[in-house]
PDB file of C-alpha atoms and ligand atoms in Angstrom:
ATOM      1  CA  MET A 442      97.904  85.136 108.106  1.00 46.00           C
ATOM      2  CA  GLN A 443     100.936  84.772 105.569  1.00 47.00           C
ATOM      3  CA  LYS A 444     103.294  87.256 105.778  1.00 53.00           C
ATOM      4  CA  LYS A 445     104.904  89.009 102.555  1.00 60.00           C
ATOM      5  CA  GLU A 446     108.365  87.400 101.558  1.00 61.00           C
ATOM      6  CA  LYS A 447     111.147  89.641 102.144  1.00 71.00           C
ATOM      7  CA  SER A 448     113.349  90.491  99.111  1.00 76.00           C
ATOM      8  CA  PHE A 449     115.957  92.580  97.998  1.00 77.00           C
ATOM      9  CA  GLY A 450     117.325  93.634  94.795  1.00 80.00           C
ATOM     10  CA  ILE A 451     120.799  93.316  93.781  1.00 83.00           C
ATOM     11  CA  GLN A 452     122.943  95.746  92.007  1.00 84.00           C
ATOM     12  CA  MET A 453     126.140  95.461  90.399  1.00 83.00           C
ATOM     13  CA  LEU A 454     127.701  98.522  90.083  1.00 84.00           C
ATOM     14  CA  SER A 455     131.167  99.521  88.186  1.00 82.00           C
ATOM     15  CA  VAL A 456     133.866 100.450  90.791  1.00 78.00           C
ATOM     16  CA  GLN A 457     134.903 103.975  89.670  1.00 75.00           C
ATOM     17  CA  PRO A 458     138.266 104.051  90.094  1.00 71.00           C
ATOM     18  CA  ASP A 459     138.622 107.086  91.733  1.00 74.00           C
ATOM     19  CA  THR A 460     136.755 106.651  94.749  1.00 78.00           C
ATOM     20  CA  LYS A 461     138.578 104.637  97.612  1.00 84.00           C
ATOM     21  CA  PRO A 462     138.026 100.474  97.566  1.00 86.00           C
ATOM     22  CA  LYS A 463     134.657  99.474  99.389  1.00 90.00           C
ATOM     23  CA  GLY A 464     134.777  96.890 102.019  1.00 94.00           C
ATOM     24  CA  CYS A 465     133.274  93.825 101.079  1.00 95.00           C
ATOM     25  CA  ALA A 466     130.463  92.512 103.514  1.00 94.00           C
ATOM     26  CA  GLY A 467     131.429  88.798 103.268  1.00 93.00           C
ATOM     27  CA  CYS A 468     134.498  88.683 103.255  1.00 96.00           C
ATOM     28  CA  ASN A 469     135.779  91.937 104.816  1.00 96.00           C
ATOM     29  CA  ARG A 470     138.707  92.934 102.310  1.00 96.00           C
ATOM     30  CA  LYS A 471     138.628  95.564 100.151  1.00 94.00           C
ATOM     31  CA  ILE A 472     137.112  95.050  96.864  1.00 92.00           C
ATOM     32  CA  LYS A 473     139.362  95.953  93.973  1.00 90.00           C
ATOM     33  CA  ASP A 474     137.478  94.187  91.206  1.00 88.00           C
ATOM     34  CA  ARG A 475     136.169  95.988  88.124  1.00 87.00           C
ATOM     35  CA  TYR A 476     132.387  95.495  89.181  1.00 88.00           C
ATOM     36  CA  LEU A 477     131.028  94.637  92.954  1.00 91.00           C
ATOM     37  CA  LEU A 478     127.567  94.172  94.388  1.00 92.00           C
ATOM     38  CA  LYS A 479     125.315  96.239  96.331  1.00 90.00           C
ATOM     39  CA  ALA A 480     122.470  94.394  98.385  1.00 89.00           C
ATOM     40  CA  LEU A 481     121.581  95.016 101.789  1.00 88.00           C
ATOM     41  CA  ASP A 482     123.079  98.820 101.770  1.00 88.00           C
ATOM     42  CA  LYS A 483     126.344  96.688 101.912  1.00 92.00           C
ATOM     43  CA  TYR A 484     128.971  95.900  99.325  1.00 93.00           C
ATOM     44  CA  TRP A 485     130.250  92.406  97.956  1.00 93.00           C
ATOM     45  CA  HIS A 486     132.525  90.612  96.005  1.00 93.00           C
ATOM     46  CA  GLU A 487     130.993  89.086  92.939  1.00 90.00           C
ATOM     47  CA  ASP A 488     132.045  85.918  94.678  1.00 91.00           C
ATOM     48  CA  CYS A 489     131.542  86.643  98.113  1.00 93.00           C
ATOM     49  CA  LEU A 490     127.398  87.189  97.813  1.00 92.00           C
ATOM     50  CA  LYS A 491     126.534  83.220  98.327  1.00 92.00           C
ATOM     51  CA  CYS A 492     122.833  81.877  99.283  1.00 93.00           C
ATOM     52  CA  ALA A 493     123.811  80.782 102.885  1.00 92.00           C
ATOM     53  CA  CYS A 494     122.436  77.482 101.954  1.00 92.00           C
ATOM     54  CA  CYS A 495     123.508  75.726  98.520  1.00 93.00           C
ATOM     55  CA  ASP A 496     126.599  78.385  98.087  1.00 91.00           C
ATOM     56  CA  CYS A 497     125.446  79.509  94.484  1.00 90.00           C
ATOM     57  CA  ARG A 498     126.550  82.871  93.719  1.00 89.00           C
ATOM     58  CA  LEU A 499     123.241  85.215  94.399  1.00 88.00           C
ATOM     59  CA  GLY A 500     124.757  87.488  91.874  1.00 81.00           C
ATOM     60  CA  GLU A 501     124.242  84.842  88.745  1.00 71.00           C
ATOM     61  CA  VAL A 502     120.821  83.218  89.775  1.00 54.00           C
ATOM     62  CA  GLY A 503     119.099  86.301  89.326  1.00 59.00           C
ATOM     63  CA  SER A 504     118.678  89.738  90.781  1.00 61.00           C
ATOM     64  CA  THR A 505     116.778  89.272  94.294  1.00 82.00           C
ATOM     65  CA  LEU A 506     117.741  87.625  97.246  1.00 89.00           C
ATOM     66  CA  TYR A 507     115.794  86.726 100.150  1.00 90.00           C
ATOM     67  CA  THR A 508     116.956  87.339 103.960  1.00 89.00           C
ATOM     68  CA  LYS A 509     115.694  86.009 107.453  1.00 84.00           C
ATOM     69  CA  ALA A 510     117.477  85.500 110.900  1.00 80.00           C
ATOM     70  CA  ASN A 511     120.526  86.805 109.406  1.00 82.00           C
ATOM     71  CA  LEU A 512     120.936  84.145 106.738  1.00 88.00           C
ATOM     72  CA  ILE A 513     121.258  85.092 102.781  1.00 92.00           C
ATOM     73  CA  LEU A 514     119.653  82.811 101.026  1.00 92.00           C
ATOM     74  CA  CYS A 515     118.475  81.944  96.933  1.00 90.00           C
ATOM     75  CA  ARG A 516     114.563  81.557  96.583  1.00 88.00           C
ATOM     76  CA  ARG A 517     114.652  78.297  96.218  1.00 88.00           C
ATOM     77  CA  ASP A 518     115.961  78.085  99.793  1.00 90.00           C
ATOM     78  CA  TYR A 519     114.534  80.894 101.109  1.00 90.00           C
ATOM     79  CA  LEU A 520     110.983  79.075 100.108  1.00 87.00           C
ATOM     80  CA  ARG A 521     112.177  75.616 101.054  1.00 86.00           C
ATOM     81  CA  LEU A 522     113.053  76.837 104.361  1.00 86.00           C
ATOM     82  CA  PHE A 523     110.454  79.724 105.318  1.00 87.00           C
ATOM     83  CA  GLY A 524     107.767  79.408 102.623  1.00 88.00           C
ATOM     84  CA  VAL A 525     104.163  77.175 103.230  1.00 88.00           C
ATOM     85  CA  THR A 526     103.262  74.081 101.752  1.00 89.00           C
ATOM     86  CA  GLY A 527      99.879  75.281 101.925  1.00 91.00           C
ATOM     87  CA  ASN A 528      97.057  74.641 104.369  1.00 94.00           C
ATOM     88  CA  CYS A 529      96.118  71.395 105.941  1.00 94.00           C
ATOM     89  CA  ALA A 530      92.941  70.344 104.945  1.00 92.00           C
ATOM     90  CA  ALA A 531      92.096  68.485 108.168  1.00 91.00           C
ATOM     91  CA  CYS A 532      92.940  71.884 110.789  1.00 93.00           C
ATOM     92  CA  SER A 533      92.976  74.032 107.995  1.00 94.00           C
ATOM     93  CA  LYS A 534      96.329  75.886 109.366  1.00 95.00           C
ATOM     94  CA  LEU A 535      99.132  76.269 107.428  1.00 93.00           C
ATOM     95  CA  ILE A 536     101.986  73.876 106.729  1.00 92.00           C
ATOM     96  CA  PRO A 537     105.597  75.193 106.618  1.00 89.00           C
ATOM     97  CA  ALA A 538     107.763  73.920 103.840  1.00 87.00           C
ATOM     98  CA  PHE A 539     110.204  72.606 105.992  1.00 85.00           C
ATOM     99  CA  GLU A 540     108.025  70.354 107.611  1.00 89.00           C
ATOM    100  CA  MET A 541     106.751  66.744 106.527  1.00 89.00           C
ATOM    101  CA  VAL A 542     103.429  66.415 105.388  1.00 91.00           C
ATOM    102  CA  MET A 543     100.885  63.784 104.064  1.00 90.00           C
ATOM    103  CA  ARG A 544      99.455  64.247 100.862  1.00 90.00           C
ATOM    104  CA  ALA A 545      95.972  62.542  99.503  1.00 88.00           C
ATOM    105  CA  LYS A 546      95.051  63.994  96.139  1.00 86.00           C
ATOM    106  CA  GLU A 547      95.384  67.702  96.111  1.00 88.00           C
ATOM    107  CA  ASN A 548      95.141  68.139  99.740  1.00 92.00           C
ATOM    108  CA  VAL A 549      97.914  68.084 102.246  1.00 93.00           C
ATOM    109  CA  TYR A 550      98.428  67.319 105.921  1.00 93.00           C
ATOM    110  CA  HIS A 551     100.240  67.217 109.182  1.00 94.00           C
ATOM    111  CA  LEU A 552     101.656  64.270 109.840  1.00 91.00           C
ATOM    112  CA  ASP A 553      99.713  65.101 113.294  1.00 91.00           C
ATOM    113  CA  CYS A 554      96.545  65.793 111.166  1.00 93.00           C
ATOM    114  CA  PHE A 555      96.658  62.806 109.280  1.00 94.00           C
ATOM    115  CA  ALA A 556      94.091  60.319 111.146  1.00 94.00           C
ATOM    116  CA  CYS A 557      90.368  58.820 110.161  1.00 95.00           C
ATOM    117  CA  GLN A 558      88.160  61.367 110.853  1.00 92.00           C
ATOM    118  CA  LEU A 559      85.544  59.815 112.128  1.00 94.00           C
ATOM    119  CA  CYS A 560      87.705  57.349 114.729  1.00 96.00           C
ATOM    120  CA  ASN A 561      90.682  59.265 114.764  1.00 94.00           C
ATOM    121  CA  GLN A 562      92.798  56.044 113.890  1.00 93.00           C
ATOM    122  CA  ARG A 563      96.449  57.074 112.340  1.00 92.00           C
ATOM    123  CA  PHE A 564      97.882  55.575 109.390  1.00 88.00           C
ATOM    124  CA  CYS A 565     101.244  53.634 109.503  1.00 82.00           C
ATOM    125  CA  VAL A 566     102.985  53.489 105.993  1.00 77.00           C
ATOM    126  CA  GLY A 567     101.073  51.016 103.758  1.00 85.00           C
ATOM    127  CA  ASP A 568      97.556  51.160 105.525  1.00 88.00           C
ATOM    128  CA  LYS A 569      95.085  51.738 103.462  1.00 91.00           C
ATOM    129  CA  PHE A 570      93.084  55.133 103.736  1.00 92.00           C
ATOM    130  CA  PHE A 571      90.143  56.388 101.654  1.00 93.00           C
ATOM    131  CA  LEU A 572      88.943  59.775 100.909  1.00 91.00           C
ATOM    132  CA  LYS A 573      85.654  60.691 101.082  1.00 90.00           C
ATOM    133  CA  ASN A 574      83.714  63.932 100.643  1.00 87.00           C
ATOM    134  CA  ASN A 575      87.037  65.267 101.377  1.00 86.00           C
ATOM    135  CA  MET A 576      87.229  63.612 104.723  1.00 90.00           C
ATOM    136  CA  ILE A 577      89.975  60.905 105.138  1.00 92.00           C
ATOM    137  CA  LEU A 578      88.404  57.644 106.410  1.00 94.00           C
ATOM    138  CA  CYS A 579      89.910  54.267 107.768  1.00 95.00           C
ATOM    139  CA  GLN A 580      89.149  51.640 105.902  1.00 94.00           C
ATOM    140  CA  THR A 581      86.517  50.190 108.350  1.00 94.00           C
ATOM    141  CA  ASP A 582      84.836  53.331 108.469  1.00 95.00           C
ATOM    142  CA  TYR A 583      84.595  53.857 104.692  1.00 94.00           C
ATOM    143  CA  GLU A 584      83.616  50.428 104.133  1.00 94.00           C
ATOM    144  CA  GLU A 585      80.594  51.073 107.127  1.00 93.00           C
ATOM    145  CA  GLY A 586      79.701  54.395 104.814  1.00 91.00           C
ATOM    146  CA  LEU A 587      79.068  52.321 101.943  1.00 89.00           C
ATOM    147  CA  MET A 588      77.130  49.975 103.793  1.00 88.00           C
ATOM    148  CA  LYS A 589      74.922  52.542 105.634  1.00 85.00           C
ATOM    149  CA  GLU A 590      74.458  53.886 101.898  1.00 80.00           C
ATOM    150  CA  GLY A 591      74.057  50.976 100.167  1.00 72.00           C
ATOM    151  CA  TYR A 592      71.147  49.966 102.578  1.00 61.00           C
ATOM    152  CA  ALA A 593      69.697  53.228 102.751  1.00 55.00           C
ATOM    153  CA  PRO A 594      66.018  53.215 101.869  1.00 57.00           C
ATOM    154  CA  GLN A 595      65.641  54.544  98.167  1.00 55.00           C
ATOM    155  CA  VAL A 596      63.439  57.872  98.385  1.00 55.00           C
ATOM    156  CA  ARG A 597      61.310  58.553  95.289  1.00 56.00           C
TER     157      ARG A 597
HETATM  158 ZN1   ZN B1304     134.635  89.566  99.465  1.00 54.91          ZN
HETATM  159 ZN1   ZN B1305     119.986  78.659  97.816  1.00 54.91          ZN
HETATM  160 ZN1   ZN B1306      97.044  70.084 110.459  1.00 54.91          ZN
HETATM  161 ZN1   ZN B1307      88.196  55.111 111.478  1.00 54.91          ZN
END
């Protein structure tokens, strides 16, 4: 099951001169600027609402931020850390975006799942592998398959 992304809108408010200054959730200082940001039911300096990963100012990037595990993240980092690459073509489970994957054509595989689906041989960098009927095959099994096909009696 894929969970829905959690995203929060960012509001930009102008500070009313007659209300007492709000504390910034980022630096804990009072906000005396003309504008402040409101996100996650807290108030922030424009400079203090930043992505925990890349430090980009979220008030500028767009109007949404993402939170997970007490981190405030921009969309790009959120997807990089918590998004998914896709389903593994071998075991059909989801692959989280931060995991290393093997790719063959449009298919993605867990590193652990990337092996010949007939003899389970794993591949090293530089090894040849073949993709046939959406199955990963080692060279031996691929060539064996070709031979069998080649020698199969022609049905008329
Ligand atoms: Zn601040
Ligand atoms: Zn970021
Ligand atoms: Zn897999
Ligand atoms: Zn094999």
